Amino acid sequence: MQSQTAYVILGLLSIEGKQSGYDMRKTIQGSVGYFWGESYGQIYPMLRRLTAEGLIAQSGRGGKGRGGRREYSLTAAGHARLQEWLAVPYRMDPPRDEFLLKLFFGREAGPGVSVRHVREFQEKNRRVLATIEEIGRLGRERNARHPHFRFWMLTLEYGVAQIRAALEWSEEALKVLQQMESECRRGVEKKPRGPAKRRR
Amino acid sequence: MQSQTAYVILGLLSIEGKQSGYDMRKTIQGSVGYFWGESYGQIYPMLRRLTAEGLIAQSGRGGKGRGGRREYSLTAAGHARLQEWLAVPYRMDPPRDEFLLKLFFGREAGPGVSVRHVREFQEKNRRVLATIEEIGRLGRERNARHPHFRFWMLTLEYGVAQIRAALEWSEEALKVLQQMESECRRGVEKKPRGPAKRRR
DNA sequence: ACACACATGTAATTGGTTACATGATTTC
DNA sequence: GAAATCATGTAACCAATTACATGTGTGT
């Protein structure tokens, strides 16, 4: 299927014209960072592969041995390949959410533990929300007339909607869990061996 | 860090008492399936490892060579390990959303392509919503008094909230994209070589 | 001269999917 | 006894992170 990393790179180059591997990582973090990540360990080998396949090419200095900045840009073939990929239905990669997993098994550890997780969840989400909004602010300033702009805004708004929903849910979840916590405490007062809280 | 798969297995056994690898996969699909997946290729090797580490043990028939059902259950050590893991803050695994990626680069292919993706997105989400609601229905019928029940409901409600937000967003997104599509068409009428829509 | 950010790359390892091969049990 | 489904397992492969090693250019 050729790693998705390949297409992030092609896509990025289609927007930015030319970038180095280093640039790409930065750009990714500052634009799609909240829903996509790439590590250098993925990017550099992929740049080689894409060059070998003729989908991208180095602008300017050719080999130049080691060290030094190398910028790449899309070839016609690369551009075609990107468009092909865009037209293919996306596949959902199997979701894995450790937060929900821990919450699901939460009974095993008592509500207090889950309360901590949910609070952490709130904080993380608020931080991500701040990042997204910052990305949006920068984008609007600098790119409002860029032809890609409305597509970017759509992804941004999606992120915002998801996080808002998550935060609203988390308030309700906290209430439920705190309710359970206090039941648990009362239970323990009345009958110390009551609603087993620890030790199966 | 020892694969998360290990903890799904431990967690499952803590709830179900004893299960075979085969059971586990089924159970996972029918409970946490919408936010977690496991393949046999992960489960079986992990069952060996966990047995070797003494965190789970085979109930009943010991070796018995090959073939035949093998049920496992938690050992005291396994139970302790699960609780340890539950208490550790969860880590967010780097998100990767191919749908958003294709939408982000959507300009490259024209709004029509994105419209298709968003429609597909709606359908997928509606299907997942149906599954979640089915899981919820079954859960309420069979487990409403189970001590884990309220934790399960929390994860379920989270899923529902996320999907509802996604669907609401998708309606707005469609409007925007369709607006772009019609602009695009009008543009093309006026100047046939205009906002390149297809064929690089 | 030194520090620091910029920049590229590789090796080791893990995590995971997929496809395949095979055996056991039930049901007709 | 054939078919279906229950059940276990392995091998090949791919994707990805992490830690490490190294080099370059700029400012002080």
Short mmCIF file of C-alpha atoms (C1' of nucleotides) in Angstrom, two decimals:
data_model
loop_
_atom_site.label_atom_id
_atom_site.label_comp_id
_atom_site.label_asym_id
_atom_site.label_seq_id
_atom_site.Cartn_x
_atom_site.Cartn_y
_atom_site.Cartn_z
CA MET A 1 0.00 0.00 0.00
CA GLN A 2 3.04 2.22 0.33
CA SER A 3 3.16 3.85 3.72
CA GLN A 4 0.95 6.82 4.39
CA THR A 5 4.11 8.71 5.22
CA ALA A 6 4.80 8.82 1.51
CA TYR A 7 1.60 10.73 0.89
CA VAL A 8 2.08 13.19 3.68
CA ILE A 9 5.36 14.06 2.07
CA LEU A 10 3.89 14.34 -1.40
CA GLY A 11 0.99 16.38 -0.07
CA LEU A 12 3.24 18.71 1.83
CA LEU A 13 5.43 19.31 -1.17
CA SER A 14 2.38 20.00 -3.30
CA ILE A 15 1.58 22.87 -0.98
CA GLU A 16 4.99 24.15 0.02
CA GLY A 17 6.85 23.73 -3.25
CA LYS A 18 10.12 22.61 -1.76
CA GLN A 19 11.17 21.45 1.66
CA SER A 20 13.86 19.51 3.47
CA GLY A 21 13.09 16.52 5.64
CA TYR A 22 13.67 18.70 8.64
CA ASP A 23 11.24 21.32 7.38
CA MET A 24 8.64 18.67 6.78
CA ARG A 25 8.60 17.54 10.34
CA LYS A 26 8.20 21.13 11.54
CA THR A 27 5.51 21.88 9.02
CA ILE A 28 3.61 18.76 9.96
CA GLN A 29 3.69 19.64 13.62
CA GLY A 30 2.50 23.14 12.92
CA SER A 31 -0.36 22.26 10.63
CA VAL A 32 -1.72 18.71 10.83
CA GLY A 33 0.13 18.01 14.06
CA TYR A 34 -3.01 17.38 16.05
CA PHE A 35 -4.10 14.53 13.82
CA TRP A 36 -0.86 13.37 12.25
CA GLY A 37 2.70 12.77 13.35
CA GLU A 38 5.89 11.74 11.62
CA SER A 39 9.32 10.97 13.02
CA TYR A 40 12.64 11.52 11.28
CA GLY A 41 13.10 7.80 11.30
CA GLN A 42 10.19 7.60 8.90
CA ILE A 43 10.81 10.71 6.88
CA TYR A 44 14.41 10.32 5.79
CA PRO A 45 14.24 6.75 4.56
CA MET A 46 11.03 7.64 2.76
CA LEU A 47 12.67 10.59 1.03
CA ARG A 48 15.19 8.15 -0.40
CA ARG A 49 12.51 5.75 -1.55
CA LEU A 50 10.44 8.48 -3.15
CA THR A 51 13.50 9.85 -4.90
CA ALA A 52 14.38 6.38 -6.17
CA GLU A 53 10.85 6.02 -7.50
CA GLY A 54 11.05 9.37 -9.20
CA LEU A 55 8.12 10.88 -7.28
CA ILE A 56 10.24 13.64 -5.79
CA ALA A 57 13.57 15.16 -6.74
CA GLN A 58 16.27 17.10 -5.00
CA SER A 59 16.33 20.74 -5.96
CA GLY A 60 19.75 22.29 -6.38
CA ARG A 61 22.78 20.51 -4.93
CA GLY A 62 22.78 16.91 -6.06
CA GLY A 63 24.72 14.45 -3.94
CA LYS A 64 27.26 16.55 -2.03
CA GLY A 65 28.14 13.56 0.13
CA ARG A 66 26.93 13.92 3.70
CA GLY A 67 25.64 16.75 5.79
CA GLY A 68 24.03 19.94 4.60
CA ARG A 69 20.49 20.77 3.75
CA ARG A 70 18.67 18.93 0.98
CA GLU A 71 15.49 20.26 -0.45
CA TYR A 72 13.03 18.20 -2.37
CA SER A 73 10.16 19.01 -4.67
CA LEU A 74 7.45 17.09 -6.47
CA THR A 75 7.97 15.63 -9.90
CA ALA A 76 5.09 15.34 -12.35
CA ALA A 77 4.88 11.65 -11.47
CA GLY A 78 4.73 12.52 -7.79
CA HIS A 79 1.95 14.96 -8.35
CA ALA A 80 -0.01 12.39 -10.31
CA ARG A 81 0.53 9.82 -7.60
CA LEU A 82 -0.75 12.18 -4.94
CA GLN A 83 -3.93 12.83 -6.87
CA GLU A 84 -4.49 9.13 -7.39
CA TRP A 85 -4.15 8.52 -3.68
CA LEU A 86 -6.48 11.39 -2.82
CA ALA A 87 -9.22 9.87 -4.94
CA VAL A 88 -9.01 6.44 -3.28
CA PRO A 89 -11.42 5.97 -0.36
CA TYR A 90 -9.61 6.41 2.93
CA ARG A 91 -9.28 3.46 5.25
CA MET A 92 -9.97 3.75 8.94
CA ASP A 93 -7.04 2.35 10.82
CA PRO A 94 -8.16 0.25 13.71
CA PRO A 95 -8.68 2.61 16.60
CA ARG A 96 -6.77 2.13 19.82
CA ASP A 97 -7.54 4.37 22.69
CA GLU A 98 -5.68 3.57 25.86
CA PHE A 99 -7.64 6.12 27.83
CA LEU A 100 -10.92 4.40 27.07
CA LEU A 101 -9.37 1.03 27.75
CA LYS A 102 -8.30 2.08 31.21
CA LEU A 103 -11.68 3.59 31.84
CA PHE A 104 -13.39 0.44 30.65
CA PHE A 105 -11.47 -1.69 33.13
CA GLY A 106 -11.71 1.08 35.69
CA ARG A 107 -13.75 -0.85 38.21
CA GLU A 108 -10.73 -3.01 38.84
CA ALA A 109 -8.84 -0.08 40.31
CA GLY A 110 -11.64 1.91 41.91
CA PRO A 111 -13.24 5.17 40.77
CA GLY A 112 -10.44 7.33 42.18
CA VAL A 113 -8.03 6.12 39.54
CA SER A 114 -10.51 6.83 36.77
CA VAL A 115 -11.13 10.29 38.15
CA ARG A 116 -7.43 10.97 37.78
CA HIS A 117 -7.42 9.70 34.23
CA VAL A 118 -10.41 11.81 33.28
CA ARG A 119 -8.84 14.92 34.75
CA GLU A 120 -5.68 14.26 32.82
CA PHE A 121 -7.81 13.72 29.77
CA GLN A 122 -9.39 17.13 30.27
CA GLU A 123 -6.04 18.81 30.59
CA LYS A 124 -4.63 17.14 27.51
CA ASN A 125 -7.69 18.07 25.52
CA ARG A 126 -7.58 21.65 26.64
CA ARG A 127 -3.95 21.82 25.60
CA VAL A 128 -4.69 20.34 22.20
CA LEU A 129 -7.60 22.72 21.81
CA ALA A 130 -5.25 25.62 22.49
CA THR A 131 -2.82 24.33 19.84
CA ILE A 132 -5.55 23.92 17.29
CA GLU A 133 -6.82 27.38 17.93
CA GLU A 134 -3.32 28.74 17.62
CA ILE A 135 -2.86 26.93 14.32
CA GLY A 136 -6.15 28.41 13.20
CA ARG A 137 -5.15 31.90 14.22
CA LEU A 138 -1.83 31.68 12.37
CA GLY A 139 -3.51 30.14 9.37
CA ARG A 140 -6.11 32.85 9.12
CA GLU A 141 -3.47 35.54 9.37
CA ARG A 142 -1.14 34.17 6.81
CA ASN A 143 -3.16 32.00 4.48
CA ALA A 144 -6.71 33.25 4.37
CA ARG A 145 -6.48 33.72 0.63
CA HIS A 146 -4.56 30.56 -0.06
CA PRO A 147 -6.65 28.19 -2.20
CA HIS A 148 -6.19 25.39 0.33
CA PHE A 149 -7.47 27.52 3.14
CA ARG A 150 -11.04 26.29 3.33
CA PHE A 151 -9.93 22.68 3.37
CA TRP A 152 -7.63 23.43 6.24
CA MET A 153 -10.37 25.13 8.15
CA LEU A 154 -12.58 22.09 7.76
CA THR A 155 -10.02 19.83 9.39
CA LEU A 156 -9.47 22.39 12.10
CA GLU A 157 -13.15 22.67 12.83
CA TYR A 158 -13.42 18.94 13.00
CA GLY A 159 -10.73 18.89 15.64
CA VAL A 160 -12.45 21.59 17.61
CA ALA A 161 -15.80 19.81 17.45
CA GLN A 162 -14.29 16.54 18.65
CA ILE A 163 -12.52 18.15 21.52
CA ARG A 164 -15.50 20.16 22.63
CA ALA A 165 -17.60 17.01 22.65
CA ALA A 166 -14.89 15.22 24.60
CA LEU A 167 -14.74 17.98 27.18
CA GLU A 168 -18.49 18.08 27.61
CA TRP A 169 -18.56 14.34 28.05
CA SER A 170 -15.76 14.52 30.57
CA GLU A 171 -17.76 16.80 32.85
CA GLU A 172 -20.57 14.29 32.99
CA ALA A 173 -18.12 11.44 33.42
CA LEU A 174 -16.50 13.16 36.37
CA LYS A 175 -19.86 13.58 38.05
CA VAL A 176 -20.65 9.91 37.67
CA LEU A 177 -17.25 8.85 38.94
CA GLN A 178 -17.31 11.17 41.91
CA GLN A 179 -20.73 9.87 42.77
CA MET A 180 -19.29 6.36 42.68
CA GLU A 181 -16.38 7.44 44.81
CA SER A 182 -18.62 8.73 47.54
CA GLU A 183 -20.84 5.65 47.40
CA CYS A 184 -17.71 3.62 47.73
CA ARG A 185 -16.61 5.53 50.81
CA ARG A 186 -20.02 5.27 52.42
CA GLY A 187 -20.10 1.58 51.58
CA VAL A 188 -16.78 1.11 53.26
CA GLU A 189 -17.90 2.92 56.41
CA LYS A 190 -21.02 0.80 56.78
CA LYS A 191 -19.56 -2.57 55.91
CA PRO A 192 -15.81 -2.62 55.71
CA ARG A 193 -15.76 -5.73 53.51
CA GLY A 194 -18.54 -4.30 51.36
CA PRO A 195 -18.52 -3.46 47.62
CA ALA A 196 -15.05 -4.90 47.12
CA LYS A 197 -12.81 -2.05 46.15
CA ARG A 198 -9.48 -3.80 45.98
CA ARG A 199 -8.08 -7.31 46.04
CA ARG A 200 -10.39 -9.31 43.88
CA MET B 1 6.48 -1.08 28.08
CA GLN B 2 5.01 -4.45 27.26
CA SER B 3 2.42 -4.24 24.54
CA GLN B 4 -1.00 -2.93 25.38
CA THR B 5 -2.34 -6.21 24.08
CA ALA B 6 -1.11 -7.79 27.28
CA TYR B 7 -3.35 -5.54 29.34
CA VAL B 8 -6.41 -6.04 27.22
CA ILE B 9 -6.00 -9.72 27.88
CA LEU B 10 -5.46 -9.27 31.58
CA GLY B 11 -8.38 -6.88 31.78
CA LEU B 12 -10.67 -9.18 29.91
CA LEU B 13 -9.78 -12.11 32.12
CA SER B 14 -10.40 -9.99 35.19
CA ILE B 15 -13.97 -9.56 34.02
CA GLU B 16 -14.73 -12.86 32.36
CA GLY B 17 -12.91 -15.23 34.66
CA LYS B 18 -11.64 -17.57 31.99
CA GLN B 19 -11.45 -17.39 28.25
CA SER B 20 -9.66 -18.87 25.27
CA GLY B 21 -7.77 -16.74 22.77
CA TYR B 22 -10.62 -17.22 20.39
CA ASP B 23 -13.15 -16.04 22.94
CA MET B 24 -11.07 -12.99 23.67
CA ARG B 25 -11.17 -11.76 20.14
CA LYS B 26 -14.95 -12.17 20.04
CA THR B 27 -15.41 -10.50 23.38
CA ILE B 28 -13.24 -7.61 22.35
CA GLN B 29 -15.20 -7.06 19.18
CA GLY B 30 -18.47 -7.16 21.06
CA SER B 31 -17.52 -4.80 23.84
CA VAL B 32 -14.61 -2.46 23.21
CA GLY B 33 -14.60 -3.16 19.49
CA TYR B 34 -15.30 0.42 18.51
CA PHE B 35 -12.20 1.72 20.21
CA TRP B 36 -9.95 -1.32 20.33
CA GLY B 37 -8.98 -4.17 18.06
CA GLU B 38 -6.82 -7.23 18.38
CA SER B 39 -5.81 -9.86 15.85
CA TYR B 40 -5.06 -13.51 16.53
CA GLY B 41 -1.52 -12.83 15.42
CA GLN B 42 -1.20 -10.65 18.50
CA ILE B 43 -3.29 -12.61 20.93
CA TYR B 44 -1.82 -16.09 20.70
CA PRO B 45 1.82 -15.16 21.01
CA MET B 46 0.89 -12.89 23.89
CA LEU B 47 -0.92 -15.70 25.69
CA ARG B 48 2.32 -17.65 25.60
CA ARG B 49 4.33 -14.75 26.91
CA LEU B 50 1.89 -14.01 29.68
CA THR B 51 1.85 -17.67 30.67
CA ALA B 52 5.64 -17.75 30.69
CA GLU B 53 5.66 -14.70 32.92
CA GLY B 54 3.15 -16.28 35.26
CA LEU B 55 0.52 -13.56 34.80
CA ILE B 56 -2.05 -15.97 33.44
CA ALA B 57 -2.44 -19.74 33.66
CA GLN B 58 -4.23 -22.40 31.70
CA SER B 59 -7.26 -23.74 33.45
CA GLY B 60 -7.84 -27.47 33.16
CA ARG B 61 -6.04 -29.40 30.46
CA GLY B 62 -2.35 -28.62 30.64
CA GLY B 63 -0.29 -29.22 27.52
CA LYS B 64 -2.29 -31.67 25.41
CA GLY B 65 -0.01 -31.05 22.45
CA ARG B 66 -1.71 -29.17 19.67
CA GLY B 67 -5.29 -28.34 18.84
CA GLY B 68 -8.23 -28.12 21.18
CA ARG B 69 -9.49 -25.30 23.25
CA ARG B 70 -7.29 -23.74 25.92
CA GLU B 71 -8.76 -21.52 28.54
CA TYR B 72 -6.76 -19.10 30.56
CA SER B 73 -7.37 -17.22 33.76
CA LEU B 74 -5.60 -14.58 35.79
CA THR B 75 -3.05 -15.48 38.41
CA ALA B 76 -2.62 -13.30 41.49
CA ALA B 77 0.47 -11.81 39.84
CA GLY B 78 -1.55 -11.05 36.71
CA HIS B 79 -4.19 -9.34 38.74
CA ALA B 80 -1.62 -7.23 40.52
CA ARG B 81 -0.01 -6.31 37.22
CA LEU B 82 -3.32 -5.20 35.77
CA GLN B 83 -3.96 -2.93 38.71
CA GLU B 84 -0.50 -1.44 38.44
CA TRP B 85 -1.06 -0.68 34.80
CA LEU B 86 -4.47 0.84 35.45
CA ALA B 87 -2.98 3.31 37.88
CA VAL B 88 -0.30 4.52 35.46
CA PRO B 89 -1.31 7.60 33.44
CA TYR B 90 -2.40 6.60 29.96
CA ARG B 91 -0.33 7.70 27.01
CA MET B 92 -1.92 9.17 23.93
CA ASP B 93 -0.61 7.32 20.95
CA PRO B 94 0.17 9.67 18.13
CA PRO B 95 -3.05 10.14 16.22
CA ARG B 96 -3.21 9.31 12.54
CA ASP B 97 -6.36 10.06 10.69
CA GLU B 98 -6.22 9.35 6.99
CA PHE B 99 -9.62 10.89 6.45
CA LEU B 100 -8.48 14.24 7.77
CA LEU B 101 -5.25 13.97 5.85
CA LYS B 102 -7.09 13.52 2.57
CA LEU B 103 -9.40 16.34 3.46
CA PHE B 104 -6.48 18.58 4.33
CA PHE B 105 -4.90 18.04 0.93
CA GLY B 106 -8.33 18.05 -0.68
CA ARG B 107 -7.79 21.12 -2.82
CA GLU B 108 -5.33 19.13 -4.86
CA ALA B 109 -8.12 16.87 -6.11
CA GLY B 110 -11.06 19.24 -6.20
CA PRO B 111 -14.04 19.48 -3.85
CA GLY B 112 -15.90 16.61 -5.53
CA VAL B 113 -13.43 14.10 -4.16
CA SER B 114 -13.73 15.50 -0.67
CA VAL B 115 -17.50 15.39 -0.89
CA ARG B 116 -17.24 11.69 -1.56
CA HIS B 117 -14.92 11.20 1.38
CA VAL B 118 -17.20 13.09 3.71
CA ARG B 119 -20.21 11.08 2.62
CA GLU B 120 -18.32 7.88 3.22
CA PHE B 121 -17.30 9.26 6.57
CA GLN B 122 -20.94 9.84 7.44
CA GLU B 123 -21.89 6.32 6.49
CA LYS B 124 -19.08 4.77 8.46
CA ASN B 125 -19.95 6.84 11.48
CA ARG B 126 -23.59 5.95 11.29
CA ARG B 127 -22.65 2.28 11.13
CA VAL B 128 -20.36 2.58 14.12
CA LEU B 129 -23.05 4.47 16.00
CA ALA B 130 -25.43 1.61 15.33
CA THR B 131 -22.89 -0.89 16.66
CA ILE B 132 -22.28 1.12 19.77
CA GLU B 133 -25.95 1.42 20.43
CA GLU B 134 -26.36 -2.29 19.93
CA ILE B 135 -23.54 -2.98 22.36
CA GLY B 136 -25.24 -0.63 24.80
CA ARG B 137 -28.57 -2.37 24.40
CA LEU B 138 -27.10 -5.81 24.98
CA GLY B 139 -25.07 -4.51 27.87
CA ARG B 140 -28.05 -2.98 29.61
CA GLU B 141 -30.06 -6.16 29.18
CA ARG B 142 -27.47 -8.51 30.46
CA ASN B 143 -25.16 -6.57 32.70
CA ALA B 144 -27.02 -3.69 34.23
CA ARG B 145 -26.21 -4.94 37.70
CA HIS B 146 -22.67 -5.94 36.94
CA PRO B 147 -20.26 -3.84 39.01
CA HIS B 148 -18.38 -2.83 35.87
CA PHE B 149 -21.50 -1.58 34.21
CA ARG B 150 -21.18 2.12 34.88
CA PHE B 151 -17.61 2.18 33.62
CA TRP B 152 -18.73 0.51 30.43
CA MET B 153 -21.49 3.02 29.98
CA LEU B 154 -19.03 5.86 30.29
CA THR B 155 -16.92 4.56 27.42
CA LEU B 156 -20.03 3.94 25.40
CA GLU B 157 -21.31 7.44 25.98
CA TYR B 158 -17.96 8.82 25.00
CA GLY B 159 -18.20 7.00 21.70
CA VAL B 160 -21.69 8.27 21.11
CA ALA B 161 -20.70 11.84 21.89
CA GLN B 162 -17.75 11.72 19.52
CA ILE B 163 -19.77 10.29 16.70
CA ARG B 164 -22.60 12.73 17.14
CA ALA B 165 -20.15 15.61 17.01
CA ALA B 166 -18.54 14.11 13.92
CA LEU B 167 -21.89 13.79 12.18
CA GLU B 168 -22.92 17.32 13.02
CA TRP B 169 -19.61 18.61 11.72
CA SER B 170 -19.98 16.57 8.56
CA GLU B 171 -23.24 18.31 7.67
CA GLU B 172 -21.55 21.67 7.83
CA ALA B 173 -18.54 20.38 5.97
CA LEU B 174 -20.72 19.08 3.15
CA LYS B 175 -22.37 22.46 2.79
CA VAL B 176 -19.01 24.18 2.50
CA LEU B 177 -17.71 21.66 -0.01
CA GLN B 178 -20.82 21.76 -2.14
CA GLN B 179 -20.62 25.51 -2.17
CA MET B 180 -17.05 25.17 -3.40
CA GLU B 181 -18.12 22.69 -6.01
CA SER B 182 -20.67 25.03 -7.50
CA GLU B 183 -18.21 27.93 -7.44
CA CYS B 184 -15.82 25.66 -9.22
CA ARG B 185 -18.36 24.82 -11.90
CA ARG B 186 -19.29 28.42 -12.44
CA GLY B 187 -15.61 29.28 -12.64
CA VAL B 188 -15.16 26.60 -15.26
CA GLU B 189 -18.05 27.91 -17.34
CA LYS B 190 -16.59 31.38 -17.42
CA LYS B 191 -12.99 30.36 -18.06
CA PRO B 192 -12.60 26.75 -19.22
CA ARG B 193 -8.96 26.51 -18.13
CA GLY B 194 -9.91 27.93 -14.75
CA PRO B 195 -9.50 26.41 -11.26
CA ALA B 196 -8.10 23.11 -12.50
CA LYS B 197 -10.50 20.46 -11.29
CA ARG B 198 -9.22 17.22 -12.72
CA ARG B 199 -6.36 15.71 -14.72
CA ARG B 200 -3.16 17.39 -13.68
"C1'" DA C 1 36.34 28.84 20.62
"C1'" DC C 2 32.12 27.48 22.00
"C1'" DA C 3 27.34 26.79 22.14
"C1'" DC C 4 23.26 26.08 19.91
"C1'" DA C 5 20.08 25.26 16.52
"C1'" DC C 6 19.78 23.29 12.10
"C1'" DA C 7 20.02 19.02 9.62
"C1'" DT C 8 20.68 14.19 8.10
"C1'" DG C 9 20.86 9.70 8.73
"C1'" DT C 10 21.10 4.52 10.70
"C1'" DA C 11 20.38 0.47 13.76
"C1'" DA C 12 17.83 -1.94 16.98
"C1'" DT C 13 13.69 -3.07 18.37
"C1'" DT C 14 8.78 -3.30 18.84
"C1'" DG C 15 4.19 -3.68 17.45
"C1'" DG C 16 1.09 -5.12 14.42
"C1'" DT C 17 -1.41 -7.14 10.17
"C1'" DT C 18 -2.12 -10.66 6.93
"C1'" DA C 19 -2.18 -14.85 4.95
"C1'" DC C 20 -1.54 -19.28 5.60
"C1'" DA C 21 -1.58 -24.05 7.66
"C1'" DT C 22 -3.68 -27.05 10.52
"C1'" DG C 23 -6.46 -29.53 14.04
"C1'" DA C 24 -10.91 -30.40 16.87
"C1'" DT C 25 -15.86 -30.43 17.54
"C1'" DT C 26 -20.42 -30.12 16.32
"C1'" DT C 27 -24.34 -30.84 13.38
"C1'" DC C 28 -26.72 -32.63 9.69
"C1'" DG D 1 -18.78 -38.75 6.66
"C1'" DA D 2 -19.08 -34.01 4.91
"C1'" DA D 3 -19.50 -29.35 5.96
"C1'" DA D 4 -19.30 -25.66 8.92
"C1'" DT D 5 -17.39 -23.39 12.55
"C1'" DC D 6 -14.58 -23.37 16.42
"C1'" DA D 7 -9.80 -22.95 17.61
"C1'" DT D 8 -4.74 -22.54 17.58
"C1'" DG D 9 -0.69 -21.25 15.84
"C1'" DT D 10 3.33 -19.50 12.59
"C1'" DA D 11 5.93 -16.91 9.02
"C1'" DA D 12 6.57 -13.07 6.29
"C1'" DC D 13 6.28 -8.69 6.14
"C1'" DC D 14 5.53 -3.75 7.08
"C1'" DA D 15 5.27 0.47 9.81
"C1'" DA D 16 7.03 3.13 13.30
"C1'" DT D 17 9.54 4.74 17.41
"C1'" DT D 18 13.65 5.49 19.72
"C1'" DA D 19 18.10 6.28 20.56
"C1'" DC D 20 22.13 7.19 18.74
"C1'" DA D 21 25.87 9.14 15.74
"C1'" DT D 22 27.25 12.72 13.11
"C1'" DG D 23 27.86 16.91 10.45
"C1'" DT D 24 26.98 22.17 9.29
"C1'" DG D 25 26.24 26.93 9.91
"C1'" DT D 26 25.56 31.03 12.78
"C1'" DG D 27 26.08 34.13 16.44
"C1'" DT D 28 28.63 35.64 20.44
#
